[in-house]
Amino acid sequence: MKKVLLVEDFPVIQELYSDYLEDHGYSVDVVSNGKIALEKVKITEYDFILLDLLLPEINGIEFLEKYTERAEGLKILVLSDFNKEETYNRAFELGVDDYLIKAENTPSELLEKLNKYA
Amino acid sequence: MYNHMDLAKFNITGNKEYVLSLKSQNERLIQLRWLYITLLPFVAAATSYITGDSEFGVTYFYIGLAGVAVNSLMFILCKVIPLKSYFFQSLMVIQIGFDLFFATVATYVTGGLDARTTAVYAVPIVASGLIFSARIVYFTAAASGLGYILAVIADIMINHRFVELSEVFVPLVFYPVLFILLARLTHYLMKLSVQATEEKVYESFLSLLSHQLKHPLSTTNAILDTIDYYEEKGLSHKKHKKFIQQLKSENQNMMLLLNNLLEAANQENKVYAHETTDLPKLLQQIAYHCAERNSRVDDLKLHLGDISTKIVANSDKLKTALYNIINNAFMFSDKGSNVEIDLQDKEDTLVVSIVDHGGGMNWKNKQTMFKKFSVSTDDNKGIQGLGLGLYVAKKIIHAHSGIMHVISRGSGTKVIIILKKGKT
């Protein structure tokens, strides 16, 4: 079973995406900010990280800057409505595998993308 | 505990830029001063010694030492004293003033009219541009001109130097005019720099605005997608009701964001109060709406009494103000804790109080709660909205000639609104 870390601060989105992915065979851990995400990745090996950018404490980009020792095979996908070119470029510089706009990636569309990687 | 965030300065590229921050300006000024008030005199001392002019060499050396002492003190003050904007502004002005004093003393000590230090005045004039105040730049230039003239006159009179009028006239006119021209150039560069920064902030803010407005739409999309999926599997009544409630909530979110944005952009501070509004009824409607939206109807406690009082108001705008305040009470308190709304009739006024038993506000939040784009963030609720709720609420209440107080000590927050009844 593929393990997913969903880094998302909004409770409704947390529930919708995590429930949907779990219904389709993924194991999902949910954290609400970059600081907790950094602690989580130290103790658990994930296959996917779904990363929102606008987060309290440590935002998504700061998480990527600090999370340098990554497991082989890990795929990091940004899942955010933040659509600024500078941020988009910075995210790819920091090693993300895809940048998905939330408004254009409903749970079923996200599942399709994850299945392609899997 | 809720943390503070200023959305207008939010930049998510990972580089923490201090946009027009006084602290960073002051740090740059101190760095610049290490060069011109410390390094330059030592360089002048060294070149003077090399060319055999030991008298000047000694003078410049002591100027350099004084520069090290003063700059070190400023550096320590900057690091040790807590960040307060008025302190940094004052510290920067003191530093520029000190540099002018140094330049004047150096001009006098190193020969007045013959001084090689005259060019040093240029540096505090240009450095004063870091304070981003045109008045300070031109004042520095004027003070430099005056300082130079005084240094020359002092040298002539104290050291009984004989100089021809023609010898002294040109430099005493030339240098002050040069300083004013430098100030003009500095002012122009300052404006260009501010413009570039403002454009960058504007661009960042537009991205953030787009994100916050898209947020309810993304959530709606996700909910509809999920409903689609569950309908194939078989959607329980409970889940169906939950999704409908969430859709209503996101729709309301969007309306609130847009209303607040329009109100914040509205430059007028008066409202056209033309309707007779039943305040208790309005409060009841809004309170239940917010409670349902947050799934906390059981937490709502209304004490409206038997008051059936009408006030003259712009009911749409008043609705926006009250909605922002009551919604905040639910947002910043936990399920299971009460949100109490009380209404009292005091002859000419009506007093509304809205109390929650949430985490309350820290010092920073209290200082910035009425500022535009200032949000409180919580790990469990995310960053929502545009930080306009309380700003807009206060604006509308004041436009109705009302008063709004927010009290938050320790845990919980109480908002008191006093509205005039007006003639109905």
Coordinates of C-alpha atoms in Angstrom, one line a residue:
Chain A
M1 CA 0.0 0.0 0.0
K2 CA 1.4 3.3 -1.0
K3 CA 1.9 5.8 1.8
V4 CA 1.0 9.5 1.3
L5 CA 1.7 12.5 3.5
L6 CA -0.9 15.2 2.9
V7 CA 0.4 18.6 4.1
E8 CA -2.7 20.8 4.2
D9 CA -4.1 23.2 6.7
F10 CA -7.8 23.5 5.7
P11 CA -9.8 20.8 7.5
V12 CA -12.4 20.3 4.8
I13 CA -9.8 19.7 2.1
Q14 CA -7.8 17.4 4.4
E15 CA -10.9 15.3 4.9
L16 CA -12.0 15.2 1.2
Y17 CA -8.7 14.3 -0.3
S18 CA -7.5 11.9 2.5
D19 CA -10.9 10.0 2.6
Y20 CA -10.9 9.7 -1.2
L21 CA -7.4 8.4 -1.5
E22 CA -7.9 6.0 1.4
D23 CA -11.0 4.6 -0.3
H24 CA -8.8 3.9 -3.3
G25 CA -6.1 2.0 -1.5
Y26 CA -3.7 4.6 -0.3
S27 CA -2.6 5.1 3.3
V28 CA -2.8 8.8 4.1
D29 CA -1.2 10.7 7.0
V30 CA -2.4 14.3 7.3
V31 CA -0.5 17.2 8.9
S32 CA -1.5 20.9 9.0
N33 CA 1.8 22.7 8.7
G34 CA 5.4 22.4 7.4
K35 CA 6.9 22.1 10.8
I36 CA 5.0 19.0 11.7
A37 CA 5.6 17.6 8.2
L38 CA 9.4 17.9 8.8
E39 CA 9.1 15.9 12.0
K40 CA 6.9 13.3 10.3
V41 CA 9.2 12.7 7.3
K42 CA 12.1 11.9 9.7
I43 CA 10.2 8.9 11.2
T44 CA 8.2 7.7 8.3
E45 CA 9.1 6.8 4.7
Y46 CA 6.5 8.1 2.3
D47 CA 5.9 7.3 -1.4
F48 CA 4.2 10.6 -2.0
I49 CA 4.0 14.0 -0.4
L50 CA 1.1 16.3 -1.4
L51 CA 2.2 19.7 -0.3
D52 CA 0.1 22.9 0.1
L53 CA 2.2 26.1 0.0
L54 CA 0.2 28.6 2.1
L55 CA 0.7 27.0 5.5
P56 CA 1.1 28.4 9.0
E57 CA 4.5 28.2 10.9
I58 CA 6.6 26.8 8.0
N59 CA 5.1 27.2 4.5
G60 CA 5.5 24.8 1.7
I61 CA 8.5 26.4 0.1
E62 CA 10.3 26.6 3.4
F63 CA 9.5 22.9 4.0
L64 CA 11.2 22.0 0.7
E65 CA 14.2 24.1 1.5
K66 CA 14.7 22.4 4.8
Y67 CA 13.8 18.8 3.7
T68 CA 16.9 17.9 1.9
E69 CA 17.5 14.3 2.7
R70 CA 14.8 12.6 0.7
A71 CA 14.0 8.9 0.3
E72 CA 14.7 7.4 -3.1
G73 CA 11.5 7.0 -5.1
L74 CA 9.7 9.7 -3.2
K75 CA 7.5 11.9 -5.3
I76 CA 6.6 15.4 -4.1
L77 CA 3.6 17.0 -5.7
V78 CA 2.7 20.6 -4.8
L79 CA -1.1 20.9 -4.4
S80 CA -1.9 24.6 -4.1
D81 CA -4.0 27.4 -5.5
F82 CA -1.0 29.7 -5.3
N83 CA -0.2 30.4 -9.0
K84 CA 2.8 32.8 -9.1
E85 CA 5.5 32.0 -11.7
E86 CA 8.3 32.8 -9.2
T87 CA 6.9 30.3 -6.7
Y88 CA 6.3 27.7 -9.5
N89 CA 9.9 28.0 -10.6
R90 CA 11.2 27.9 -7.0
A91 CA 9.3 24.8 -6.2
F92 CA 10.8 23.0 -9.2
E93 CA 14.3 24.2 -8.3
L94 CA 13.7 22.6 -4.9
G95 CA 13.0 19.3 -6.5
V96 CA 9.2 18.8 -6.7
D97 CA 7.9 16.4 -9.3
D98 CA 4.7 18.2 -10.2
Y99 CA 2.9 21.4 -9.4
L100 CA -0.9 20.9 -9.3
I101 CA -3.4 23.7 -8.9
K102 CA -6.0 22.6 -6.4
A103 CA -8.9 24.2 -8.3
E104 CA -8.0 22.1 -11.3
N105 CA -7.3 18.8 -9.5
T106 CA -10.3 17.4 -7.7
P107 CA -9.7 14.2 -5.6
S108 CA -10.5 11.9 -8.6
E109 CA -8.2 13.9 -10.9
L110 CA -5.4 13.8 -8.2
L111 CA -5.9 10.0 -7.9
E112 CA -5.4 9.6 -11.6
K113 CA -2.1 11.4 -11.4
L114 CA -0.9 9.4 -8.4
N115 CA -1.8 6.2 -10.1
K116 CA 0.3 7.2 -13.1
Y117 CA 3.3 7.6 -10.9
A118 CA 2.6 4.4 -9.0
Chain B
M1 CA -2.6 30.1 20.5
Y2 CA -3.1 32.2 17.4
N3 CA -0.2 33.6 15.5
H4 CA -0.1 36.8 13.5
M5 CA 0.6 37.1 9.8
D6 CA 0.6 40.2 7.6
L7 CA -0.8 39.0 4.2
A8 CA 0.2 42.2 2.4
K9 CA 3.9 41.4 2.9
F10 CA 3.6 37.7 2.4
N11 CA 6.0 36.3 -0.1
I12 CA 6.2 32.6 -0.7
T13 CA 9.4 32.3 -2.7
G14 CA 11.2 31.1 0.3
N15 CA 13.4 34.2 0.7
K16 CA 12.3 36.2 3.6
E17 CA 12.5 39.7 2.2
Y18 CA 12.0 42.6 4.4
V19 CA 10.1 44.9 2.1
L20 CA 10.7 48.5 3.1
S21 CA 11.5 47.1 6.6
L22 CA 13.1 49.7 8.8
K23 CA 15.2 47.1 10.5
S24 CA 16.8 46.0 7.2
Q25 CA 17.3 49.6 6.1
N26 CA 19.0 50.4 9.4
E27 CA 21.2 47.3 9.0
R28 CA 22.2 48.4 5.5
L29 CA 23.0 51.9 6.8
I30 CA 25.2 50.5 9.6
Q31 CA 27.0 48.3 7.0
L32 CA 27.5 51.4 4.8
R33 CA 28.8 53.4 7.8
W34 CA 31.5 50.7 8.5
L35 CA 32.8 51.6 5.1
Y36 CA 32.7 55.4 5.1
I37 CA 33.0 56.3 8.7
T38 CA 35.5 53.6 9.6
L39 CA 37.3 52.2 6.6
L40 CA 37.7 55.4 4.6
P41 CA 39.5 57.4 7.4
F42 CA 42.0 54.5 7.9
V43 CA 42.6 54.4 4.1
A44 CA 43.2 58.2 4.2
A45 CA 45.5 57.7 7.2
A46 CA 47.5 55.1 5.4
T47 CA 47.9 57.1 2.2
S48 CA 48.8 60.2 4.2
Y49 CA 51.6 58.2 6.0
I50 CA 52.8 56.7 2.8
T51 CA 53.1 60.2 1.2
G52 CA 54.9 61.5 4.3
D53 CA 52.0 63.6 5.6
S54 CA 52.1 62.2 9.2
E55 CA 50.1 65.1 10.7
F56 CA 47.1 64.4 8.5
G57 CA 47.7 60.6 8.9
V58 CA 47.3 60.9 12.7
T59 CA 44.2 63.0 12.4
Y60 CA 42.5 60.6 10.0
F61 CA 43.6 57.7 12.2
Y62 CA 41.8 59.1 15.2
I63 CA 38.8 59.9 13.1
G64 CA 38.8 56.3 12.0
L65 CA 39.0 55.1 15.6
A66 CA 36.1 57.4 16.6
G67 CA 34.1 55.9 13.7
V68 CA 34.7 52.4 14.9
A69 CA 33.5 53.3 18.4
V70 CA 30.4 55.1 17.3
N71 CA 29.5 52.4 14.7
S72 CA 30.0 49.6 17.1
L73 CA 27.7 51.3 19.6
M74 CA 25.0 51.7 16.9
F75 CA 25.5 48.0 15.8
I76 CA 25.0 46.8 19.4
L77 CA 22.0 49.0 20.0
C78 CA 20.4 47.7 16.8
K79 CA 20.9 44.1 17.9
V80 CA 20.1 44.3 21.6
I81 CA 17.0 46.6 21.7
P82 CA 13.7 45.0 20.6
L83 CA 12.4 46.0 17.2
K84 CA 10.2 49.1 17.3
S85 CA 9.7 51.1 14.2
Y86 CA 10.0 54.5 15.9
F87 CA 13.3 53.4 17.5
F88 CA 14.8 52.4 14.2
Q89 CA 13.7 55.6 12.5
S90 CA 15.2 57.7 15.3
L91 CA 18.4 55.6 15.3
M92 CA 18.9 56.1 11.6
V93 CA 18.3 59.9 11.9
I94 CA 20.8 60.0 14.8
Q95 CA 23.4 58.1 12.7
I96 CA 23.1 60.5 9.8
G97 CA 23.3 63.5 12.1
F98 CA 26.4 62.1 13.7
D99 CA 28.0 61.5 10.3
L100 CA 27.4 65.2 9.4
F101 CA 28.9 66.3 12.6
F102 CA 31.9 64.0 11.9
A103 CA 32.3 65.3 8.4
T104 CA 32.2 68.9 9.7
V105 CA 34.8 68.3 12.4
A106 CA 36.9 66.4 9.9
T107 CA 36.7 69.3 7.4
Y108 CA 37.7 71.8 10.1
V109 CA 40.5 69.7 11.6
T110 CA 42.0 68.7 8.2
G111 CA 42.2 72.3 6.9
G112 CA 38.8 73.9 6.3
L113 CA 39.0 75.4 2.8
D114 CA 41.8 73.1 1.9
A115 CA 40.3 70.0 3.4
R116 CA 40.3 66.8 1.4
T117 CA 37.4 65.6 3.5
T118 CA 34.7 67.7 1.8
A119 CA 33.7 64.9 -0.5
V120 CA 32.8 62.8 2.6
Y121 CA 29.6 64.9 3.0
A122 CA 28.3 63.2 -0.2
V123 CA 28.1 59.9 1.6
P124 CA 25.6 60.7 4.5
I125 CA 23.5 62.6 1.9
V126 CA 23.2 59.5 -0.3
A127 CA 22.9 57.2 2.8
S128 CA 20.0 59.2 4.1
G129 CA 18.1 57.9 1.1
L130 CA 17.8 54.6 3.0
I131 CA 15.5 56.3 5.5
F132 CA 13.1 56.8 2.5
S133 CA 12.1 60.3 3.6
A134 CA 12.6 63.1 1.1
R135 CA 12.5 65.6 3.9
I136 CA 15.4 63.9 5.6
V137 CA 17.5 63.7 2.4
Y138 CA 17.1 67.5 1.6
F139 CA 17.6 68.4 5.3
T140 CA 20.9 66.3 5.3
A141 CA 22.0 68.2 2.1
A142 CA 21.2 71.6 3.7
A143 CA 22.9 70.6 6.9
S144 CA 26.0 69.4 5.0
G145 CA 26.2 72.7 3.2
L146 CA 25.8 74.6 6.4
G147 CA 28.3 72.4 8.2
Y148 CA 30.9 72.9 5.5
I149 CA 30.4 76.7 5.5
L150 CA 30.8 76.7 9.4
A151 CA 33.9 74.5 9.3
V152 CA 35.6 76.8 6.7
I153 CA 34.6 80.0 8.6
A154 CA 35.8 78.5 11.9
D155 CA 39.1 77.5 10.4
I156 CA 39.6 81.0 9.0
M157 CA 38.7 82.8 12.2
I158 CA 40.2 80.5 14.8
N159 CA 43.4 79.8 13.0
H160 CA 43.6 83.5 11.7
R161 CA 44.1 82.4 8.2
F162 CA 44.2 85.1 5.5
V163 CA 42.2 84.2 2.4
E164 CA 41.1 86.3 -0.5
L165 CA 37.3 86.6 -1.1
S166 CA 37.6 85.0 -4.5
E167 CA 39.4 82.0 -3.0
V168 CA 36.6 81.3 -0.5
F169 CA 33.6 82.3 -2.6
V170 CA 33.6 79.6 -5.2
P171 CA 33.9 76.6 -2.8
L172 CA 31.4 78.1 -0.3
V173 CA 28.8 78.3 -3.1
F174 CA 29.9 75.3 -5.2
Y175 CA 29.8 72.6 -2.5
P176 CA 26.4 73.5 -1.0
V177 CA 24.9 73.5 -4.5
L178 CA 26.5 70.2 -5.2
F179 CA 25.1 68.8 -2.0
I180 CA 21.5 69.9 -3.0
L181 CA 22.0 68.3 -6.5
L182 CA 23.1 65.1 -4.8
A183 CA 20.0 65.2 -2.7
R184 CA 17.8 65.6 -5.7
L185 CA 19.4 62.6 -7.4
T186 CA 19.1 60.5 -4.2
H187 CA 15.4 61.4 -3.9
Y188 CA 14.9 60.3 -7.5
L189 CA 16.6 57.0 -6.9
M190 CA 14.6 56.5 -3.7
K191 CA 11.4 57.0 -5.7
L192 CA 12.4 54.4 -8.2
S193 CA 13.3 52.0 -5.5
V194 CA 10.0 52.5 -3.7
Q195 CA 8.1 52.0 -6.9
A196 CA 10.0 48.8 -7.7
T197 CA 9.3 47.5 -4.2
E198 CA 5.6 48.5 -4.4
E199 CA 5.2 46.7 -7.7
K200 CA 6.7 43.6 -6.2
V201 CA 4.5 43.8 -3.1
Y202 CA 1.5 44.4 -5.4
E203 CA 2.3 41.4 -7.5
S204 CA 2.8 39.2 -4.5
F205 CA -0.5 40.4 -3.0
L206 CA -2.4 39.8 -6.2
S207 CA -1.2 36.2 -6.2
L208 CA -2.3 35.8 -2.7
L209 CA -5.7 37.4 -3.4
S210 CA -6.2 35.0 -6.3
H211 CA -5.3 32.1 -4.0
Q212 CA -7.7 33.2 -1.2
L213 CA -10.5 33.8 -3.7
K214 CA -9.9 30.5 -5.4
H215 CA -9.9 28.6 -2.1
P216 CA -13.7 28.4 -1.7
L217 CA -14.0 27.4 -5.4
S218 CA -11.4 24.6 -5.0
T219 CA -13.2 23.4 -2.0
T220 CA -16.6 23.4 -3.8
N221 CA -15.0 21.5 -6.8
A222 CA -13.6 18.9 -4.4
I223 CA -16.9 18.5 -2.6
L224 CA -18.9 18.1 -5.9
D225 CA -16.3 15.6 -7.1
T226 CA -16.7 13.6 -3.9
I227 CA -20.6 13.7 -4.1
D228 CA -20.3 12.3 -7.6
Y229 CA -18.1 9.5 -6.4
Y230 CA -20.2 8.6 -3.4
E231 CA -23.5 8.7 -5.4
E232 CA -22.2 5.8 -7.4
K233 CA -21.3 3.9 -4.2
G234 CA -24.5 5.0 -2.4
L235 CA -24.5 8.3 -0.5
S236 CA -25.9 8.2 3.1
H237 CA -28.4 10.9 4.1
K238 CA -25.9 12.0 6.8
K239 CA -23.1 12.4 4.4
H240 CA -25.4 14.2 1.9
K241 CA -26.5 16.7 4.5
K242 CA -22.8 17.3 5.5
F243 CA -21.8 18.0 1.9
I244 CA -24.7 20.3 1.3
Q245 CA -23.8 22.2 4.5
Q246 CA -20.1 22.4 3.3
L247 CA -21.2 23.8 -0.1
K248 CA -23.4 26.4 1.5
S249 CA -20.5 27.3 3.8
E250 CA -18.0 27.8 0.9
N251 CA -20.5 29.8 -1.0
Q252 CA -20.9 32.1 2.0
N253 CA -17.2 32.3 2.4
M254 CA -16.9 33.5 -1.2
M255 CA -19.6 36.2 -0.7
L256 CA -18.0 37.3 2.5
L257 CA -14.5 37.7 0.9
L258 CA -15.9 39.7 -2.0
N259 CA -18.1 41.9 0.3
N260 CA -15.1 42.6 2.5
L261 CA -12.9 43.3 -0.5
L262 CA -15.4 45.8 -2.0
E263 CA -15.9 47.5 1.3
A264 CA -12.2 47.8 2.0
A265 CA -11.7 49.3 -1.5
N266 CA -14.4 51.8 -0.9
Q267 CA -12.8 55.1 0.0
E268 CA -15.9 56.6 1.5
N269 CA -16.3 56.6 5.2
K270 CA -20.0 57.4 5.3
V271 CA -23.0 55.2 4.8
Y272 CA -26.3 56.2 3.5
A273 CA -28.4 55.1 6.5
H274 CA -31.9 55.1 5.1
E275 CA -33.6 51.9 6.4
T276 CA -35.3 51.2 9.6
T277 CA -33.6 48.0 10.7
D278 CA -34.8 45.6 13.4
L279 CA -31.5 45.0 15.1
P280 CA -32.4 42.0 17.3
K281 CA -33.9 40.2 14.3
L282 CA -30.8 40.9 12.3
L283 CA -28.5 39.7 15.1
Q284 CA -30.5 36.5 15.4
Q285 CA -30.4 35.8 11.7
I286 CA -26.7 36.4 11.4
A287 CA -25.8 34.5 14.7
Y288 CA -27.7 31.4 13.6
H289 CA -26.3 31.5 10.1
C290 CA -22.7 31.7 11.5
A291 CA -23.4 28.9 14.1
E292 CA -24.8 26.6 11.4
R293 CA -22.0 27.3 9.1
N294 CA -19.5 26.3 11.8
S295 CA -21.7 23.4 12.9
R296 CA -22.0 24.9 16.3
V297 CA -25.7 25.8 16.9
D298 CA -25.5 24.2 20.4
D299 CA -22.7 26.7 21.3
L300 CA -24.7 29.8 20.5
K301 CA -26.2 31.6 23.4
L302 CA -28.4 34.6 22.5
H303 CA -29.5 37.1 25.2
L304 CA -31.6 39.6 23.1
G305 CA -34.3 39.9 25.7
D306 CA -37.7 41.2 24.6
I307 CA -36.2 44.2 22.9
S308 CA -37.8 45.1 19.7
T309 CA -35.8 48.1 18.8
K310 CA -35.3 49.5 15.4
I311 CA -32.4 51.6 14.3
V312 CA -31.7 53.7 11.2
A313 CA -28.9 52.0 9.4
N314 CA -27.7 50.7 6.1
S315 CA -28.7 47.1 6.8
D316 CA -26.6 45.4 4.1
K317 CA -23.4 47.1 5.4
L318 CA -24.4 46.5 9.1
K319 CA -25.0 42.9 8.2
T320 CA -21.5 42.6 6.8
A321 CA -19.9 44.1 9.9
L322 CA -21.9 41.9 12.3
Y323 CA -21.2 38.8 10.2
N324 CA -17.5 39.4 10.3
I325 CA -17.4 39.8 14.1
I326 CA -19.7 36.9 14.9
N327 CA -18.0 34.6 12.4
N328 CA -14.7 35.5 13.9
A329 CA -16.0 34.5 17.4
F330 CA -16.9 31.0 16.0
M331 CA -13.7 30.7 14.0
F332 CA -11.4 31.5 16.8
S333 CA -13.0 29.3 19.5
D334 CA -13.4 25.6 19.7
K335 CA -16.5 23.5 19.3
G336 CA -18.1 23.0 22.7
S337 CA -17.3 26.5 24.0
N338 CA -20.0 29.0 24.0
V339 CA -20.4 32.1 21.8
E340 CA -22.6 34.6 23.7
I341 CA -24.4 37.5 22.0
D342 CA -26.0 40.1 24.2
L343 CA -28.1 43.1 23.4
Q344 CA -28.9 46.0 25.8
D345 CA -31.1 49.0 25.3
K346 CA -29.6 52.1 26.8
E347 CA -32.0 55.0 26.0
D348 CA -30.3 56.6 23.0
T349 CA -28.0 53.6 22.1
L350 CA -28.0 49.9 21.7
V351 CA -25.1 47.9 23.0
V352 CA -24.2 44.6 21.4
S353 CA -21.6 42.4 23.0
I354 CA -20.2 39.3 21.3
V355 CA -18.1 37.0 23.6
D356 CA -16.1 33.9 22.7
H357 CA -14.1 31.6 24.9
G358 CA -11.3 30.8 22.5
G359 CA -7.6 31.4 22.7
G360 CA -7.8 35.2 22.9
M361 CA -5.4 37.5 21.2
N362 CA -1.7 37.9 21.9
W363 CA 0.0 41.3 22.0
K364 CA 0.9 41.3 18.3
N365 CA -2.7 40.4 17.3
K366 CA -4.1 43.2 19.4
Q367 CA -1.8 45.8 17.8
T368 CA -2.7 44.8 14.3
M369 CA -6.2 43.4 14.4
F370 CA -7.8 46.5 12.7
K371 CA -5.1 46.7 10.0
K372 CA -5.9 45.5 6.5
F373 CA -4.6 42.1 5.5
S374 CA -3.6 41.1 9.1
V375 CA -4.7 37.6 9.9
S376 CA -4.5 35.3 12.9
T377 CA -3.4 31.9 12.0
D378 CA -4.1 28.6 13.8
D379 CA -2.6 25.2 13.1
N380 CA -6.0 23.6 13.1
K381 CA -8.0 26.0 11.0
G382 CA -5.6 27.2 8.3
I383 CA -5.1 30.6 6.9
Q384 CA -8.5 31.8 5.7
G385 CA -9.8 35.1 4.3
L386 CA -7.9 38.3 3.5
G387 CA -7.5 39.8 6.9
L388 CA -10.2 42.4 6.2
G389 CA -13.0 41.3 8.6
L390 CA -12.3 43.5 11.6
Y391 CA -11.0 46.4 9.5
V392 CA -14.2 46.5 7.5
A393 CA -16.4 45.9 10.6
K394 CA -14.8 48.9 12.4
K395 CA -15.1 51.1 9.3
I396 CA -18.8 50.3 8.9
I397 CA -19.6 50.8 12.6
H398 CA -17.8 54.2 12.6
A399 CA -19.6 55.2 9.5
H400 CA -22.8 54.6 11.4
S401 CA -21.4 56.9 14.1
G402 CA -21.0 53.9 16.3
I403 CA -18.1 52.7 18.5
M404 CA -16.4 49.3 18.5
H405 CA -14.2 48.0 21.3
V406 CA -12.3 44.7 21.4
I407 CA -11.2 43.3 24.8
S408 CA -9.0 40.2 25.0
R409 CA -7.2 39.4 28.2
G410 CA -5.8 35.9 28.5
S411 CA -8.5 33.6 27.1
G412 CA -11.5 34.6 25.1
T413 CA -12.4 37.8 23.3
K414 CA -15.2 40.3 23.8
V415 CA -16.4 42.7 21.1
I416 CA -18.6 45.6 22.2
I417 CA -20.5 47.6 19.6
I418 CA -22.4 50.8 20.6
L419 CA -24.9 52.0 18.0
K420 CA -27.1 55.1 18.1
K421 CA -30.7 54.4 17.6
G422 CA -31.4 57.4 15.3
K423 CA -34.8 58.8 14.4
T424 CA -37.1 56.1 13.0

